[in-house]
mmCIF file of C-alpha atoms in Angstrom:
data_model
loop_
_atom_site.group_PDB
_atom_site.id
_atom_site.type_symbol
_atom_site.label_atom_id
_atom_site.label_comp_id
_atom_site.label_asym_id
_atom_site.label_seq_id
_atom_site.Cartn_x
_atom_site.Cartn_y
_atom_site.Cartn_z
ATOM 1 C CA MET M 1 -51.974 47.042 -22.778
ATOM 2 C CA ASN M 2 -48.183 49.123 -23.613
ATOM 3 C CA ARG M 3 -45.029 47.405 -23.988
ATOM 4 C CA LEU M 4 -43.622 48.088 -20.070
ATOM 5 C CA THR M 5 -47.138 47.142 -18.903
ATOM 6 C CA ARG M 6 -46.470 43.726 -21.104
ATOM 7 C CA ILE M 7 -43.204 42.977 -19.770
ATOM 8 C CA ALA M 8 -44.270 43.666 -16.150
ATOM 9 C CA ALA M 9 -46.908 41.268 -16.275
ATOM 10 C CA GLY M 10 -44.775 38.527 -18.152
ATOM 11 C CA ALA M 11 -42.071 38.998 -15.198
ATOM 12 C CA ALA M 12 -45.100 38.400 -12.437
ATOM 13 C CA GLY M 13 -46.212 35.670 -14.330
ATOM 14 C CA ALA M 14 -43.031 33.848 -14.946
ATOM 15 C CA ALA M 15 -42.144 34.495 -10.970
ATOM 16 C CA ALA M 16 -45.188 32.714 -10.221
ATOM 17 C CA LEU M 17 -44.402 29.991 -12.396
ATOM 18 C CA LEU M 18 -41.002 29.318 -10.727
ATOM 19 C CA ALA M 19 -42.402 29.656 -7.221
ATOM 20 C CA VAL M 20 -44.870 26.668 -7.691
ATOM 21 C CA PRO M 21 -42.235 24.151 -8.843
ATOM 22 C CA THR M 22 -39.777 25.350 -6.158
ATOM 23 C CA GLN M 23 -42.452 24.946 -3.594
ATOM 24 C CA ALA M 24 -43.154 21.399 -4.620
ATOM 25 C CA GLY M 25 -39.896 20.221 -5.006
ATOM 26 C CA ALA M 26 -39.085 21.091 -1.429
ATOM 27 C CA ALA M 27 -42.499 19.221 -0.158
ATOM 28 C CA GLN M 28 -41.054 16.257 -2.113
ATOM 29 C CA SER M 29 -37.907 16.112 -0.865
ATOM 30 C CA SER M 30 -38.876 16.288 2.697
ATOM 31 C CA ALA M 31 -40.777 13.339 2.337
ATOM 32 C CA THR M 32 -37.865 11.219 0.448
ATOM 33 C CA THR M 33 -35.490 9.939 2.594
ATOM 34 C CA THR M 34 -32.116 8.519 0.933
ATOM 35 C CA THR M 35 -30.280 5.981 2.196
ATOM 36 C CA THR M 36 -26.506 6.133 1.624
ATOM 37 C CA THR M 37 -24.088 3.337 1.512
ATOM 38 C CA VAL M 38 -20.597 3.697 3.696
ATOM 39 C CA THR M 39 -18.108 1.193 2.905
ATOM 40 C CA THR M 40 -15.627 0.294 5.600
ATOM 41 C CA CYS M 41 -12.399 -1.858 5.049
ATOM 42 C CA GLY M 42 -10.289 -3.972 7.560
ATOM 43 C CA TYR M 43 -6.840 -3.700 8.031
ATOM 44 C CA GLY M 44 -4.762 -5.636 4.763
ATOM 45 C CA GLY M 45 -2.951 -8.540 4.750
ATOM 46 C CA LEU M 46 -0.618 -10.508 3.060
ATOM 47 C CA GLN M 47 -1.878 -14.291 2.573
ATOM 48 C CA ALA M 48 -0.604 -16.821 -0.011
ATOM 49 C CA GLY M 49 1.310 -14.085 -1.574
ATOM 50 C CA VAL M 50 -1.688 -12.027 -2.688
ATOM 51 C CA TRP M 51 -3.044 -8.719 -0.650
ATOM 52 C CA THR M 52 -6.026 -9.155 0.697
ATOM 53 C CA ALA M 53 -8.873 -7.311 2.893
ATOM 54 C CA VAL M 54 -12.442 -7.654 4.415
ATOM 55 C CA CYS M 55 -15.072 -4.690 3.700
ATOM 56 C CA ALA M 56 -18.664 -4.357 4.662
ATOM 57 C CA ASP M 57 -20.809 -2.145 2.705
ATOM 58 C CA VAL M 58 -23.441 -0.811 5.336
ATOM 59 C CA THR M 59 -26.686 0.829 4.104
ATOM 60 C CA GLY M 60 -29.252 1.471 6.824
ATOM 61 C CA THR M 61 -29.086 -1.695 8.833
ATOM 62 C CA ASP M 62 -28.568 -3.902 5.527
ATOM 63 C CA VAL M 63 -25.094 -5.054 5.768
ATOM 64 C CA GLN M 64 -23.032 -6.805 2.884
ATOM 65 C CA LEU M 65 -19.776 -8.250 3.486
ATOM 66 C CA TYR M 66 -16.846 -9.397 0.838
ATOM 67 C CA GLY M 67 -13.393 -9.847 0.335
ATOM 68 C CA ARG M 68 -10.946 -8.298 -1.761
ATOM 69 C CA ILE M 69 -8.019 -10.210 -3.523
ATOM 70 C CA SER M 70 -5.068 -7.937 -5.098
ATOM 71 C CA LEU M 71 -1.471 -7.773 -6.139
ATOM 72 C CA ALA M 72 0.844 -7.410 -3.048
ATOM 73 C CA GLY M 73 2.762 -4.663 -5.331
ATOM 74 C CA PRO M 74 3.357 -3.884 -9.265
ATOM 75 C CA PRO M 75 4.447 -6.531 -11.249
ATOM 76 C CA SER M 76 7.926 -6.106 -12.492
ATOM 77 C CA PRO M 77 8.425 -4.403 -15.588
ATOM 78 C CA GLY M 78 9.501 -6.458 -18.681
ATOM 79 C CA GLY M 79 9.119 -9.669 -16.511
ATOM 80 C CA PRO M 80 7.417 -12.857 -17.078
ATOM 81 C CA PRO M 81 3.760 -12.795 -17.310
ATOM 82 C CA LEU M 82 1.449 -13.303 -14.089
ATOM 83 C CA GLU M 83 0.201 -16.706 -13.937
ATOM 84 C CA THR M 84 -3.066 -17.518 -13.123
ATOM 85 C CA ARG M 85 -3.740 -18.910 -9.731
ATOM 86 C CA ASP M 86 -6.306 -20.610 -8.473
ATOM 87 C CA LEU M 87 -6.863 -19.562 -4.644
ATOM 88 C CA ILE M 88 -8.753 -21.324 -1.668
ATOM 89 C CA THR M 89 -10.913 -18.632 0.225
ATOM 90 C CA GLY M 90 -13.319 -18.618 2.892
ATOM 91 C CA LEU M 91 -15.528 -15.185 3.580
ATOM 92 C CA SER M 92 -17.734 -15.268 6.890
ATOM 93 C CA GLY M 93 -20.023 -12.962 8.927
ATOM 94 C CA GLN M 94 -21.736 -13.234 12.257
ATOM 95 C CA ILE M 95 -23.406 -10.285 14.338
ATOM 96 C CA VAL M 96 -21.055 -10.201 17.460
ATOM 97 C CA GLY M 97 -23.205 -12.184 20.416
ATOM 98 C CA GLY M 98 -25.810 -13.213 17.748
ATOM 99 C CA ALA M 99 -26.668 -14.829 14.612
ATOM 100 C CA SER M 100 -24.561 -16.008 11.957
ATOM 101 C CA LEU M 101 -24.724 -13.772 8.528
ATOM 102 C CA GLY M 102 -23.793 -16.638 6.635
ATOM 103 C CA SER M 103 -20.157 -17.691 5.040
ATOM 104 C CA VAL M 104 -18.860 -18.564 1.826
ATOM 105 C CA SER M 105 -15.743 -20.739 0.508
ATOM 106 C CA GLY M 106 -14.420 -22.111 -2.541
ATOM 107 C CA TYR M 107 -11.916 -21.907 -5.374
ATOM 108 C CA THR M 108 -11.186 -18.250 -6.710
ATOM 109 C CA ARG M 109 -9.465 -17.388 -9.933
ATOM 110 C CA PHE M 110 -6.534 -14.508 -9.538
ATOM 111 C CA THR M 111 -4.624 -13.384 -12.081
ATOM 112 C CA ALA M 112 -3.772 -9.454 -11.743
ATOM 113 C CA SER M 113 -7.070 -7.648 -11.291
ATOM 114 C CA THR M 114 -9.019 -6.739 -8.085
ATOM 115 C CA VAL M 115 -10.911 -9.734 -7.228
ATOM 116 C CA LYS M 116 -14.053 -9.253 -4.951
ATOM 117 C CA VAL M 117 -15.470 -12.797 -3.229
ATOM 118 C CA THR M 118 -18.976 -11.811 -1.887
ATOM 119 C CA GLY M 119 -22.125 -13.616 -0.606
ATOM 120 C CA VAL M 120 -22.506 -13.096 2.869
ATOM 121 C CA GLY M 121 -24.611 -10.138 4.877
ATOM 122 C CA GLY M 122 -28.372 -9.477 5.827
ATOM 123 C CA THR M 123 -30.601 -7.275 7.943
ATOM 124 C CA VAL M 124 -28.772 -6.404 11.467
ATOM 125 C CA PRO M 125 -30.588 -4.305 14.373
ATOM 126 C CA CYS M 126 -28.960 -1.067 14.409
ATOM 127 C CA GLY M 127 -26.484 -0.755 17.018
ATOM 128 C CA SER M 128 -25.269 -3.748 16.543
ATOM 129 C CA THR M 129 -21.594 -4.934 16.070
ATOM 130 C CA VAL M 130 -20.580 -7.336 12.487
ATOM 131 C CA HIS M 131 -17.856 -9.230 12.671
ATOM 132 C CA GLY M 132 -15.937 -10.528 9.315
ATOM 133 C CA SER M 133 -13.246 -12.530 8.589
ATOM 134 C CA PHE M 134 -11.563 -13.416 5.211
ATOM 135 C CA SER M 135 -9.122 -16.022 4.469
ATOM 136 C CA VAL M 136 -7.255 -16.883 1.191
ATOM 137 C CA ALA M 137 -5.098 -20.472 0.614
ATOM 138 C CA GLY M 138 -2.600 -21.398 -1.926
ATOM 139 C CA TYR M 139 -0.035 -24.052 -2.196
ATOM 140 C CA PRO M 140 2.494 -23.829 -0.355
ATOM 141 C CA TRP M 141 0.989 -21.152 1.939
ATOM 142 C CA GLY M 142 -1.820 -21.737 4.757
ATOM 143 C CA PRO M 143 -5.077 -19.034 5.247
ATOM 144 C CA SER M 144 -3.775 -16.023 7.839
ATOM 145 C CA PRO M 145 -7.432 -14.290 7.794
ATOM 146 C CA VAL M 146 -7.992 -10.587 7.849
ATOM 147 C CA THR M 147 -11.015 -9.119 10.235
ATOM 148 C CA LEU M 148 -13.185 -6.615 10.218
ATOM 149 C CA ASP M 149 -15.483 -5.276 13.060
ATOM 150 C CA VAL M 150 -17.878 -2.585 12.003
ATOM 151 C CA VAL M 151 -21.036 -0.915 13.952
ATOM 152 C CA VAL M 152 -24.461 -0.591 12.403
ATOM 153 C CA PRO M 153 -25.183 2.735 13.137
ATOM 154 C CA CYS M 154 -28.854 3.474 13.996
#
């Protein structure tokens, strides 16, 4: 075998080896379905001196609701340190015209970092609308719930 014949044979062999994994990968990717998570948040609102919002993570027909608490604005430079606050929080969700997805309530400690309140959600029929509500209260302020309505796609 001369040198040119060996190079041609090597190139043909390499092409054959490279073609097999590509075809196998294509067959595998068409059989595998990936489900992405879509996060939707409602309009935020000021409650008990903090900024709040209710959000939903939708993965297929699974919906997980959560409330988010954060600072209403940047802290004052050189100002006093932010005090830790115990807030009374409530998170609830339901399928509009249907079953409850649950509710959680209790005390949530907040200083300056964003806090998530979780624990409400479940599997929902596709095409349904899910309603979520999140409330925060802290002396001397009462709650002023923020809400979200999200449609679960089919």
